[in-house]
């Protein structure tokens, strides 16, 4: 058994990506991983906090890092945004002593200190590098043979680079799909932006990006899309109908978390997969593997 | 472009923010602008913002819509041949714009971010339903009606939780103490 401190992030714990959290836990168990949820963690603040209050945004991360440091374990998150925010704070606290001094003083007001020893990692990194494709392959009970899957990386898993995969031409999810027995689709938009949270404030801008990603996947023969990011999943899945209306398309492309597809290949049951939470039904495409 | 102001200290302010120091290295090659998915919708492109900052055009930069259209996709950052962290610069412009009271009107992104942050500050977590509702109340309640079908379809699939995740009372107090201290200390620079 391998142990990690686990930071689910708001959307994968109680939010719209609950199925991500559930399938992440179940798939981890199947691979001999125990994800120990960090006690009393707080929201990472994501982009909105770093766009309003720089110091406070670093402090939001620093509290989580200080809590994780007490466990002595690597801190793992399934969310690409949490991954960037926590990693960025972690590296800037080392790089900028003046910032570190102010963050230390703020943490002290809450009776905490952070020495800087935590490693922040993405769940996908754990699966493919700590566990490895061979073990993943060996855990497969129902090969995904014949299934054409588009690996959608989005942005913040690979950019700015924290040493995991290539920032523009990543391959880790492609290899993951192959290790599950499926066929990976190479499509130009695989690491381009889905429009992020601007879907709320600047819907037109983000819808056009959503449309481009979906079109790119479909044009290259995808039957479904998998992603490691809650916001990417929500944008491509929940806003697919709006994109259809805007661009007069009918994409009908199920969008899953990569952990859900792994769970299907591992033979897990719906309770562990949460496929019913997909807005574009996944069963039509995945039916024969369930 | 009409130039109304010149603030010599502006570039100092920007480069004092962690990640902002690279601004002096820019060679105006335009790679950031060419890489930006939203550059077309910005009143000033990312590379223009850098040039304007170096020219001391503080008010023009901080009242721009450009940084509020930034998606934090980090393409500019990984491609910059001078290693400038352009995405961090955008965040720096946003923070300074808020501090100077110049983030007005031309985009709803600041209001959206503010609604998000209000919840994170008071609860330590982000309940999506509450955040979106709060945002529409602050901006345009009538627009919320258009989103009702989406909300219902998310709710039906168990994806719209009303109840927020709460930290323990001690955790909430601790986080509040940390954030209040940070506010007292002012900005990062």
CSV table of N, CA and C in Angstrom, one decimal, chain A residues 205-258:
chain,number,residue,atom,x,y,z
A,205,UNK,N,-16.8,34.3,-25.2
A,205,UNK,CA,-15.4,33.9,-25.4
A,205,UNK,C,-15.2,32.4,-25.1
A,206,UNK,N,-15.7,32.0,-24.0
A,206,UNK,CA,-15.4,30.6,-23.6
A,206,UNK,C,-16.1,29.6,-24.4
A,207,UNK,N,-17.4,29.9,-24.8
A,207,UNK,CA,-18.1,29.0,-25.7
A,207,UNK,C,-17.4,28.7,-27.0
A,208,UNK,N,-16.7,29.7,-27.5
A,208,UNK,CA,-16.0,29.5,-28.8
A,208,UNK,C,-14.8,28.6,-28.6
A,209,UNK,N,-14.2,28.7,-27.4
A,209,UNK,CA,-13.1,27.8,-27.1
A,209,UNK,C,-13.6,26.3,-26.9
A,210,UNK,N,-14.7,26.2,-26.2
A,210,UNK,CA,-15.3,24.9,-25.9
A,210,UNK,C,-15.6,24.2,-27.3
A,211,UNK,N,-16.2,25.0,-28.2
A,211,UNK,CA,-16.6,24.5,-29.5
A,211,UNK,C,-15.4,24.0,-30.3
A,212,UNK,N,-14.3,24.8,-30.2
A,212,UNK,CA,-13.1,24.4,-30.9
A,212,UNK,C,-12.5,23.1,-30.4
A,213,UNK,N,-12.5,22.9,-29.1
A,213,UNK,CA,-11.9,21.7,-28.5
A,213,UNK,C,-12.8,20.5,-28.9
A,214,UNK,N,-14.1,20.6,-28.8
A,214,UNK,CA,-15.0,19.5,-29.1
A,214,UNK,C,-14.9,19.2,-30.6
A,215,UNK,N,-14.9,20.2,-31.4
A,215,UNK,CA,-14.8,20.0,-32.9
A,215,UNK,C,-13.5,19.2,-33.2
A,216,UNK,N,-12.4,19.7,-32.6
A,216,UNK,CA,-11.1,19.1,-32.8
A,216,UNK,C,-11.1,17.6,-32.5
A,217,UNK,N,-11.7,17.2,-31.3
A,217,UNK,CA,-11.8,15.8,-30.9
A,217,UNK,C,-12.7,15.0,-31.9
A,218,UNK,N,-13.8,15.6,-32.2
A,218,UNK,CA,-14.8,14.9,-33.0
A,218,UNK,C,-14.2,14.6,-34.5
A,219,UNK,N,-13.6,15.7,-35.0
A,219,UNK,CA,-13.1,15.6,-36.4
A,219,UNK,C,-12.0,14.5,-36.5
A,220,UNK,N,-11.3,14.3,-35.3
A,220,UNK,CA,-10.3,13.3,-35.4
A,220,UNK,C,-10.7,11.9,-34.9
A,221,UNK,N,-12.0,11.7,-34.9
A,221,UNK,CA,-12.6,10.4,-34.7
A,221,UNK,C,-12.9,10.0,-33.3
A,222,UNK,N,-12.9,10.9,-32.3
A,222,UNK,CA,-13.2,10.5,-30.9
A,222,UNK,C,-14.6,10.1,-30.7
A,223,UNK,N,-14.7,9.0,-29.8
A,223,UNK,CA,-16.1,8.6,-29.4
A,223,UNK,C,-16.4,9.2,-28.0
A,224,UNK,N,-15.4,9.5,-27.3
A,224,UNK,CA,-15.5,10.2,-26.0
A,224,UNK,C,-14.2,10.9,-25.6
A,225,UNK,N,-14.4,11.8,-24.6
A,225,UNK,CA,-13.2,12.6,-24.2
A,225,UNK,C,-12.9,12.3,-22.7
A,226,UNK,N,-11.7,12.2,-22.3
A,226,UNK,CA,-11.4,12.1,-20.9
A,226,UNK,C,-10.5,13.3,-20.5
A,227,UNK,N,-10.6,13.7,-19.3
A,227,UNK,CA,-9.9,14.9,-18.8
A,227,UNK,C,-9.5,14.7,-17.3
A,228,UNK,N,-8.4,15.4,-16.9
A,228,UNK,CA,-8.0,15.4,-15.5
A,228,UNK,C,-8.4,16.6,-14.8
A,229,UNK,N,-9.4,17.4,-15.2
A,229,UNK,CA,-9.7,18.7,-14.6
A,229,UNK,C,-11.2,18.9,-14.5
A,230,UNK,N,-11.6,19.2,-13.2
A,230,UNK,CA,-13.1,19.4,-13.0
A,230,UNK,C,-13.7,20.5,-13.9
A,231,UNK,N,-13.0,21.6,-14.0
A,231,UNK,CA,-13.5,22.7,-14.8
A,231,UNK,C,-13.6,22.4,-16.3
A,232,UNK,N,-12.6,21.7,-16.8
A,232,UNK,CA,-12.6,21.3,-18.2
A,232,UNK,C,-13.8,20.4,-18.4
A,233,UNK,N,-14.0,19.4,-17.5
A,233,UNK,CA,-15.1,18.5,-17.7
A,233,UNK,C,-16.4,19.2,-17.7
A,234,UNK,N,-16.6,20.1,-16.7
A,234,UNK,CA,-17.9,20.9,-16.7
A,234,UNK,C,-18.1,21.7,-17.9
A,235,UNK,N,-17.1,22.4,-18.4
A,235,UNK,CA,-17.3,23.2,-19.6
A,235,UNK,C,-17.6,22.3,-20.8
A,236,UNK,N,-16.9,21.3,-21.0
A,236,UNK,CA,-17.1,20.4,-22.2
A,236,UNK,C,-18.4,19.6,-22.2
A,237,UNK,N,-18.8,19.3,-21.0
A,237,UNK,CA,-20.0,18.4,-20.8
A,237,UNK,C,-21.2,19.3,-20.6
A,238,UNK,N,-21.3,20.1,-19.6
A,238,UNK,CA,-22.5,20.8,-19.2
A,238,UNK,C,-22.8,21.9,-20.3
A,239,UNK,N,-21.8,22.4,-20.9
A,239,UNK,CA,-22.0,23.5,-21.9
A,239,UNK,C,-22.0,23.0,-23.4
A,240,UNK,N,-22.0,21.7,-23.5
A,240,UNK,CA,-21.9,21.1,-24.8
A,240,UNK,C,-23.2,21.5,-25.6
A,241,UNK,N,-24.3,21.5,-25.0
A,241,UNK,CA,-25.6,21.8,-25.6
A,241,UNK,C,-25.6,23.3,-26.1
A,242,UNK,N,-25.1,24.2,-25.2
A,242,UNK,CA,-25.0,25.6,-25.6
A,242,UNK,C,-24.0,25.7,-26.8
A,243,UNK,N,-23.0,25.0,-26.8
A,243,UNK,CA,-22.0,25.0,-27.9
A,243,UNK,C,-22.7,24.6,-29.2
A,244,UNK,N,-23.5,23.5,-29.1
A,244,UNK,CA,-24.3,23.0,-30.2
A,244,UNK,C,-25.2,24.0,-30.8
A,245,UNK,N,-25.9,24.7,-29.9
A,245,UNK,CA,-26.8,25.7,-30.3
A,245,UNK,C,-26.1,26.9,-31.0
A,246,UNK,N,-25.0,27.3,-30.4
A,246,UNK,CA,-24.2,28.4,-31.0
A,246,UNK,C,-23.6,28.1,-32.3
A,247,UNK,N,-23.0,26.9,-32.5
A,247,UNK,CA,-22.3,26.6,-33.7
A,247,UNK,C,-23.1,25.6,-34.6
A,248,UNK,N,-24.4,25.4,-34.3
A,248,UNK,CA,-25.2,24.5,-35.1
A,248,UNK,C,-24.5,23.2,-35.4
A,249,UNK,N,-24.1,22.6,-34.3
A,249,UNK,CA,-23.5,21.3,-34.3
A,249,UNK,C,-24.3,20.3,-33.5
A,250,UNK,N,-24.0,19.0,-33.5
A,250,UNK,CA,-24.5,18.1,-32.6
A,250,UNK,C,-23.4,17.1,-32.2
A,251,UNK,N,-22.6,17.6,-31.2
A,251,UNK,CA,-21.4,16.9,-30.9
A,251,UNK,C,-21.7,15.5,-30.3
A,252,UNK,N,-22.5,15.5,-29.2
A,252,UNK,CA,-22.9,14.3,-28.6
A,252,UNK,C,-21.7,13.5,-28.2
A,253,UNK,N,-20.7,14.1,-27.5
A,253,UNK,CA,-19.5,13.5,-27.1
A,253,UNK,C,-19.5,13.4,-25.6
A,254,UNK,N,-19.5,12.2,-25.0
A,254,UNK,CA,-19.4,12.1,-23.6
A,254,UNK,C,-18.1,12.5,-23.1
A,255,UNK,N,-18.1,13.2,-21.9
A,255,UNK,CA,-16.8,13.7,-21.4
A,255,UNK,C,-16.7,13.2,-20.0
A,256,UNK,N,-15.6,12.3,-19.8
A,256,UNK,CA,-15.4,11.6,-18.5
A,256,UNK,C,-14.2,12.1,-17.8
A,257,UNK,N,-14.1,11.9,-16.5
A,257,UNK,CA,-12.8,12.1,-15.9
A,257,UNK,C,-12.0,10.8,-16.2
A,258,UNK,N,-10.6,11.0,-16.3
A,258,UNK,CA,-9.8,9.8,-16.6
A,258,UNK,C,-10.0,8.7,-15.6
